[in-house]
mmCIF file of C-alpha atoms in Angstrom:
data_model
loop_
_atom_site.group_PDB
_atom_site.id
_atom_site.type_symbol
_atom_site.label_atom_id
_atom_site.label_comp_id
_atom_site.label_asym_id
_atom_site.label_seq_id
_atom_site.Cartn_x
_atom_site.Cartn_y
_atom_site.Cartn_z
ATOM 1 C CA UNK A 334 183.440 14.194 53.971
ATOM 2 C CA UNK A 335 183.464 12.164 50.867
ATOM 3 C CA UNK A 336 187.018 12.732 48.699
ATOM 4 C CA UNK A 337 188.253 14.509 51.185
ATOM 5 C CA UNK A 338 190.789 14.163 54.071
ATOM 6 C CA UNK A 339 191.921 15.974 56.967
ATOM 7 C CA UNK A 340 194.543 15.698 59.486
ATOM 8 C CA UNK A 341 195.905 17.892 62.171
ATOM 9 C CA UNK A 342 199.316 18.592 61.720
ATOM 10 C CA UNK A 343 202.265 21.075 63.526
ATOM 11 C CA UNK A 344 203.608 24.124 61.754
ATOM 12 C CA UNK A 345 205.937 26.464 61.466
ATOM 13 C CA UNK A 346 207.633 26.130 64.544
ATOM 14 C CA UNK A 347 204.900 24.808 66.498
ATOM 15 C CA UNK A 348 202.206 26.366 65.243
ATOM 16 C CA UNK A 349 198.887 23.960 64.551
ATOM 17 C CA UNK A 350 197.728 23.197 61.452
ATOM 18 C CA UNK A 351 195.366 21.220 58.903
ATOM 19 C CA UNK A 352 196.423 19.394 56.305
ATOM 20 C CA UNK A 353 193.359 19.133 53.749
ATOM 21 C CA UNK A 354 193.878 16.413 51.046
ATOM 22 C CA UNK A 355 191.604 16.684 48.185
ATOM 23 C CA UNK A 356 191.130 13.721 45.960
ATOM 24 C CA UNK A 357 191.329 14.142 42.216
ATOM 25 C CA UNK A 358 187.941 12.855 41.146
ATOM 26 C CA UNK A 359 186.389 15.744 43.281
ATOM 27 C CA UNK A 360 186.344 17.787 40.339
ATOM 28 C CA UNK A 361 184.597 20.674 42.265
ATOM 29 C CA UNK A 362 187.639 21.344 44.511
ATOM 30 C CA UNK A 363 190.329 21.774 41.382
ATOM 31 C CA UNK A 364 190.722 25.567 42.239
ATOM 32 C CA UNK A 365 189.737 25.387 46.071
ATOM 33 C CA UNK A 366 193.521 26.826 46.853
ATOM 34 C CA UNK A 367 193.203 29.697 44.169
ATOM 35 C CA UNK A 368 190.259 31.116 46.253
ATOM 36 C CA UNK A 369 191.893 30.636 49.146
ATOM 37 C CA UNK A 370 195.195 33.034 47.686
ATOM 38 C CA UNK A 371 192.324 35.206 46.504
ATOM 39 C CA UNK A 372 190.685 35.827 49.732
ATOM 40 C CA UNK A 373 193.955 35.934 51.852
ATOM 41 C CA UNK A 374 192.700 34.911 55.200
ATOM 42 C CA UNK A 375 189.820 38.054 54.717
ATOM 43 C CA UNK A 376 186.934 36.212 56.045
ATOM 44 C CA UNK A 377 187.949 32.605 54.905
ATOM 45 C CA UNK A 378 190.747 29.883 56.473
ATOM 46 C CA UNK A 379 194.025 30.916 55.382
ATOM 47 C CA UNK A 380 196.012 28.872 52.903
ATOM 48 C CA UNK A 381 199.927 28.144 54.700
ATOM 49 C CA UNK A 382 200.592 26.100 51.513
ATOM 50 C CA UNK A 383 199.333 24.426 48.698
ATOM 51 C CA UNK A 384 201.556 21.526 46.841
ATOM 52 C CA UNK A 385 199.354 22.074 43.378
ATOM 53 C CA UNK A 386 198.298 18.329 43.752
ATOM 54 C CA UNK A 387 195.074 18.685 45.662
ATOM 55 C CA UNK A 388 197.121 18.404 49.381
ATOM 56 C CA UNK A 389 196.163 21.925 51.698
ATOM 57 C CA UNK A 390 197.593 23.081 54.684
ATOM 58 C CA UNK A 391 195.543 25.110 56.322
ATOM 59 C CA UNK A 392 195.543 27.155 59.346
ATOM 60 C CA UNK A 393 193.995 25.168 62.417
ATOM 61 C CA UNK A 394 189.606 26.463 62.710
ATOM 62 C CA UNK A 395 187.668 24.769 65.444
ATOM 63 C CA UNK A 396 185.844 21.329 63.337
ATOM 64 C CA UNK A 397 183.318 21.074 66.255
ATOM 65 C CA UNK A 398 182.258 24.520 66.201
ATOM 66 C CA UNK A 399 180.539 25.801 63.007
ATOM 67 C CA UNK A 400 177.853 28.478 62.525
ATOM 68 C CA UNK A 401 175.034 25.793 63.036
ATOM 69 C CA UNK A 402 175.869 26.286 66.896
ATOM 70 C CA UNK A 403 174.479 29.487 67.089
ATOM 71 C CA UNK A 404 170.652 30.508 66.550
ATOM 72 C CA UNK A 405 169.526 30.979 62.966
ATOM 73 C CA UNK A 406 169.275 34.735 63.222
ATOM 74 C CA UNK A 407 172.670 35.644 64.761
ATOM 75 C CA UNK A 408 174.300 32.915 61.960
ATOM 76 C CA UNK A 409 172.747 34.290 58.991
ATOM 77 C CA UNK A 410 174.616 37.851 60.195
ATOM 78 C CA UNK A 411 178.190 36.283 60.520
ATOM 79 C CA UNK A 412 177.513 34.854 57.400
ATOM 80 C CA UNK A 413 176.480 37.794 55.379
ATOM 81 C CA UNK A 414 178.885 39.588 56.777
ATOM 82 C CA UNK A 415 181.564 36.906 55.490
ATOM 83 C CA UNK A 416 180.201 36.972 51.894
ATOM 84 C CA UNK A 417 180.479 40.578 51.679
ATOM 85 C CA UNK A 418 183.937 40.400 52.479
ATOM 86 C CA UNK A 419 184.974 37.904 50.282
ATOM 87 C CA UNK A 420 183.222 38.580 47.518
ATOM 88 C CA UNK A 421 185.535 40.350 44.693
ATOM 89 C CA UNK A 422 185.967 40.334 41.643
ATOM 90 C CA UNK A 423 187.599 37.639 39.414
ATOM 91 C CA UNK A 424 191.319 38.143 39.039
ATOM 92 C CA UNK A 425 192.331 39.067 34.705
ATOM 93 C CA UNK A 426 193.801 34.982 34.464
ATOM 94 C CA UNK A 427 190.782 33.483 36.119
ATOM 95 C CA UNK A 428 190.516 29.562 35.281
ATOM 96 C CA UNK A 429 187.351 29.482 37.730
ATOM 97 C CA UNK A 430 183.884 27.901 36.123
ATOM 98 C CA UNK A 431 181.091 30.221 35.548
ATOM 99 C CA UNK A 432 177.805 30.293 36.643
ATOM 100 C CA UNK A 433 176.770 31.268 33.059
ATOM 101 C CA UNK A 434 178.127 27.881 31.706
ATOM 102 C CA UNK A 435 176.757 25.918 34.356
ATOM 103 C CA UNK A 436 172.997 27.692 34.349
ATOM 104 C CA UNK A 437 173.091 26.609 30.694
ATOM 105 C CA UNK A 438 173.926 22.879 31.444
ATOM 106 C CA UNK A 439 170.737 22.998 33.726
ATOM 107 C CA UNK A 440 168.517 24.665 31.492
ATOM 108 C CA UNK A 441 168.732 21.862 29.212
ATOM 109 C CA UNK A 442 167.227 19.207 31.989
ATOM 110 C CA UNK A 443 165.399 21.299 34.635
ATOM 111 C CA UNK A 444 161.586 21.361 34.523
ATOM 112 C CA UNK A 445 159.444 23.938 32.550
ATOM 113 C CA UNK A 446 158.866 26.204 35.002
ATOM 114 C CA UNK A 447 162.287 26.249 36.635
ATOM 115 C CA UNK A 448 164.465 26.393 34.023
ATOM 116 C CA UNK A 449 162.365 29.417 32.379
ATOM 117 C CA UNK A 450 163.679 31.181 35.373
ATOM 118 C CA UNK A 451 167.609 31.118 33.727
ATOM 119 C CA UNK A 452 166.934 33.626 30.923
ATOM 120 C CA UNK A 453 166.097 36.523 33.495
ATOM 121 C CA UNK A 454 168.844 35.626 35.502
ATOM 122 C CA UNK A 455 171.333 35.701 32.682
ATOM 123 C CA UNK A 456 169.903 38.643 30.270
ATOM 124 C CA UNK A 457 170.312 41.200 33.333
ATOM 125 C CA UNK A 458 173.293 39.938 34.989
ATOM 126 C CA UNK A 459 174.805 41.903 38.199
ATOM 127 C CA UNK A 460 178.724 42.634 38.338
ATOM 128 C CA UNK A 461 179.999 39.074 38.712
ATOM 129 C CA UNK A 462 182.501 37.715 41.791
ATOM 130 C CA UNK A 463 184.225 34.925 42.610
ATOM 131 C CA UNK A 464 181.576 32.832 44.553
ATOM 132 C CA UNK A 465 181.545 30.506 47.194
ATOM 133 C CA UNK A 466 179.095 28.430 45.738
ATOM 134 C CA UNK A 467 178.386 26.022 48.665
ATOM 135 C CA UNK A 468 178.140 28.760 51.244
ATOM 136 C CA UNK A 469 176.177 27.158 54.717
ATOM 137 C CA UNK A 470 176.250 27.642 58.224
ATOM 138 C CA UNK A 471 178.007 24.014 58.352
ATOM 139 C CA UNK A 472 180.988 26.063 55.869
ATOM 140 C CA UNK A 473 181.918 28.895 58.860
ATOM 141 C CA UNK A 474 184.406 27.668 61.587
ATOM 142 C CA UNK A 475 185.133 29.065 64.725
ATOM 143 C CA UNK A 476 188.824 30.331 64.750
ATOM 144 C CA UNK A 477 191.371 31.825 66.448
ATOM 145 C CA UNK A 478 192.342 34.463 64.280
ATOM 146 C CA UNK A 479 188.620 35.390 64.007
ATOM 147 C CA UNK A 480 185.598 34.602 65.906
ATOM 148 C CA UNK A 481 184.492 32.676 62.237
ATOM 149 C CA UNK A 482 186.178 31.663 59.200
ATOM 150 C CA UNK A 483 185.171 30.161 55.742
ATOM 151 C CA UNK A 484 186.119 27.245 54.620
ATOM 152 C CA UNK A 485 185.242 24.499 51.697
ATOM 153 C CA UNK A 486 184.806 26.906 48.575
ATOM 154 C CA UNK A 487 183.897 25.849 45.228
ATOM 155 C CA UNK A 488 184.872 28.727 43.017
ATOM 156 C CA UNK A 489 182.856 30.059 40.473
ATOM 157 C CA UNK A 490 182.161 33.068 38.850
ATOM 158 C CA UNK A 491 178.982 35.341 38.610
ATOM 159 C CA UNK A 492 176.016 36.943 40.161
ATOM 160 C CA UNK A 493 176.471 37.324 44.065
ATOM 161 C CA UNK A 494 172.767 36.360 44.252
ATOM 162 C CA UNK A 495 173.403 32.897 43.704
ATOM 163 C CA UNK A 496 175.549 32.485 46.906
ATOM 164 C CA UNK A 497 172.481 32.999 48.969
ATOM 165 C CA UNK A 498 171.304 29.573 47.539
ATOM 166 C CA UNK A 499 172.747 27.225 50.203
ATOM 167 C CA UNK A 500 171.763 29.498 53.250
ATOM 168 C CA UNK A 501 168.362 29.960 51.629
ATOM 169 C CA UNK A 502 167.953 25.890 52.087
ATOM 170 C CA UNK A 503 170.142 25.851 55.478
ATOM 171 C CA UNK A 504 169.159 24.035 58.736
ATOM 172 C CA UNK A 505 166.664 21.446 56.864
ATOM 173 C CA UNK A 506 165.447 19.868 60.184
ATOM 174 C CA UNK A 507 164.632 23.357 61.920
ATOM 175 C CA UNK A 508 162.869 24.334 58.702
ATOM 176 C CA UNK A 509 160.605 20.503 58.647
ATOM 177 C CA UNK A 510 159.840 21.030 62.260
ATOM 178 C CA UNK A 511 158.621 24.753 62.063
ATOM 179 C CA UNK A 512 155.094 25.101 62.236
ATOM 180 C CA UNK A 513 155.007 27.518 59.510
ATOM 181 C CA UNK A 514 157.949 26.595 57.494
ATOM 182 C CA UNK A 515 157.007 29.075 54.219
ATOM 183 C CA UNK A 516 156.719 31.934 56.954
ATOM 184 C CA UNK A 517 160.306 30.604 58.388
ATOM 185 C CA UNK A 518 161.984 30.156 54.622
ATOM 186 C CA UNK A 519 160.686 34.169 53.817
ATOM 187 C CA UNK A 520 162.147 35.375 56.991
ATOM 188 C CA UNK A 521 165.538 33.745 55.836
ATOM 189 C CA UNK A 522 165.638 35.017 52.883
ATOM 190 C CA UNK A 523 164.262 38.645 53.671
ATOM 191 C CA UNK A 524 166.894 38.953 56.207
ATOM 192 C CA UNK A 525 169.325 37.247 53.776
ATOM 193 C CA UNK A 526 168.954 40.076 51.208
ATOM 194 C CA UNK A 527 168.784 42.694 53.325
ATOM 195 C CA UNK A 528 172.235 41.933 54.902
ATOM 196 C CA UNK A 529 174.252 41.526 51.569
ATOM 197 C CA UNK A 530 172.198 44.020 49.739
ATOM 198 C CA UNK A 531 170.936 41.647 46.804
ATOM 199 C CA UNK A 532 167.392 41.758 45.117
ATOM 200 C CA UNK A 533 164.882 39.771 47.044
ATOM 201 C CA UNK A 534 163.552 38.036 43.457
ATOM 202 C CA UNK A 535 167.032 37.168 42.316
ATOM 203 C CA UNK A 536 168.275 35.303 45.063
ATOM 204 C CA UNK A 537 165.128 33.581 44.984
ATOM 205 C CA UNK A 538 165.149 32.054 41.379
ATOM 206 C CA UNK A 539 168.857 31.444 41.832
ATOM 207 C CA UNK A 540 167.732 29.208 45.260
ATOM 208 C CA UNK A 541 165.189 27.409 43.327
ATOM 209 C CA UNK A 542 168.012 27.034 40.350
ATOM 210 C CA UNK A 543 170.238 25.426 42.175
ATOM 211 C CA UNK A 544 168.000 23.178 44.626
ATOM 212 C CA UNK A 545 166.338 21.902 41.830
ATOM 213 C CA UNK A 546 169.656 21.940 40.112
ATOM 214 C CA UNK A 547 171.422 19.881 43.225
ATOM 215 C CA UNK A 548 168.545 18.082 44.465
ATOM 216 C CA UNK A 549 168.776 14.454 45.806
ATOM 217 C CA UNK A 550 166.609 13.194 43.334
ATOM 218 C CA UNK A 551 165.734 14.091 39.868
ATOM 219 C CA UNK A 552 166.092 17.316 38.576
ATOM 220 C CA UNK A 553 163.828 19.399 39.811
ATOM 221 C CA UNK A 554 162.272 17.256 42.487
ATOM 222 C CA UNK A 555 158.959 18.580 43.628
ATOM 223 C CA UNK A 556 159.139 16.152 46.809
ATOM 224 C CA UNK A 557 161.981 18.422 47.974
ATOM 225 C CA UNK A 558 160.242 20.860 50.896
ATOM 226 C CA UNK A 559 162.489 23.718 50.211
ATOM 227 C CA UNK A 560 162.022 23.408 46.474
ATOM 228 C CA UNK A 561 158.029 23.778 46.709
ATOM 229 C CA UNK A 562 158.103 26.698 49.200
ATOM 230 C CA UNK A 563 160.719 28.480 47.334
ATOM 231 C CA UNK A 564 158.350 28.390 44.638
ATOM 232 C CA UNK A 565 155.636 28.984 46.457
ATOM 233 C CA UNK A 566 156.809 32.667 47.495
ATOM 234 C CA UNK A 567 155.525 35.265 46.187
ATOM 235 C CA UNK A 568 158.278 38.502 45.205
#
């Protein structure tokens, strides 16, 4: 994983471990640990210690054993069930990003059509949480502890819909090889929002948001597969 490091390490009297070193130009890991405290091993690796310098120990998850091993259907249900847990509110002294802030940043260089999406999603804004932000099947370990664990957040803060994005565009190759890949993407998503309980048309705009928003190319690729179905659902 680019700026970052692991290494497996023995704790606490013999216990296993992972040390997690996060390098300081990954500016999107600068409050990883304070999500970690937040959560408290509910649903996500625990934090054993943090040395406030970007260096993690974590407890020991299963690296070769992630959510992509199981089928699509049975993943998207651990992983729902995971966001649900750890989604809470923001703690009074939160120093995490928000979603507002950062929706305004891509307003300002998304496409037409995309970017008029942002005003809906920010006039009629849901409770906000503290969100994973990079939530995939790849991001849920096996453990010990627990059958699955998260790992890897980004913290933010604001609407739980926008977590969805990442599973929405999850297992790329399954989704290219599907004969009907727009009936495949709806499925996901359907069962996605049905699971955590958000509204069907806002974790849809947030998906296309932030694909657009994260794409590999320019903002707001239209080569990007995931990008032109999402848009071509209708809610």
């Amino acid at each position: 994983m680019v700026g970052t490091g692991y290494t497996s390490v023995v704790y606490d009297a013999g216990a296993d471990a992972v040390l997690k070193i996060n390098f300081a130009f990954r500016e999107d890991s600068t409050y990883e640990a304070d999500a970690l405290r937040l959560f408290a091993g509910d649903g996500a690796v625990r934090l054993l210690r943090d040395d406030g310098r970007g260096a993690l120990l974590l407890e020991r998850l299963d690296p070769g054993r992630s959510l992509w091993s199981l089928p699509e259907v049975a993943a998207n249900e651990v992983a729902a069930s995971i966001l649900r847990r750890v989604w809470r509110a923001p703690p009074p002294d939160s120093r995490y990003p928000t979603l507002e802030a950062a929706a305004h940043r891509w307003r300002r260089r998304l496409p037409g059509e995309i970017a008029d999406l942002i005003p809906g999603l920010l006039e009629d804004p849901t409770a906000p949480v503290v969100l994973h932000q990079d939530f995939h099947h790849g991001n849920a370990l096996a453990g010990v502890r627990e059958p699955w664990l998260m790992i890897d957040p980004k913290p933010m803060v604001g609407d739980p819909a926008y977590d969805l994005a990442p599973l929405v565009r999850d297992r790329r190759a399954e989704l290219a090889a599907d004969p009907d890949p727009a009936r495949r993407l709806r499925r996901r998503l359907d069962q996605l929002c049905e699971l955590t309980e958000i509204d069907r048309r806002r974790a849809r705009d947030w998906a296309i948001v932030q694909t657009a928003a994260w794409g590999p190319g320019a903002p707001g690729d239209y080569t990007d597969q995931v990008l032109r179905l999402l848009l071509e659902i209708r809610i």
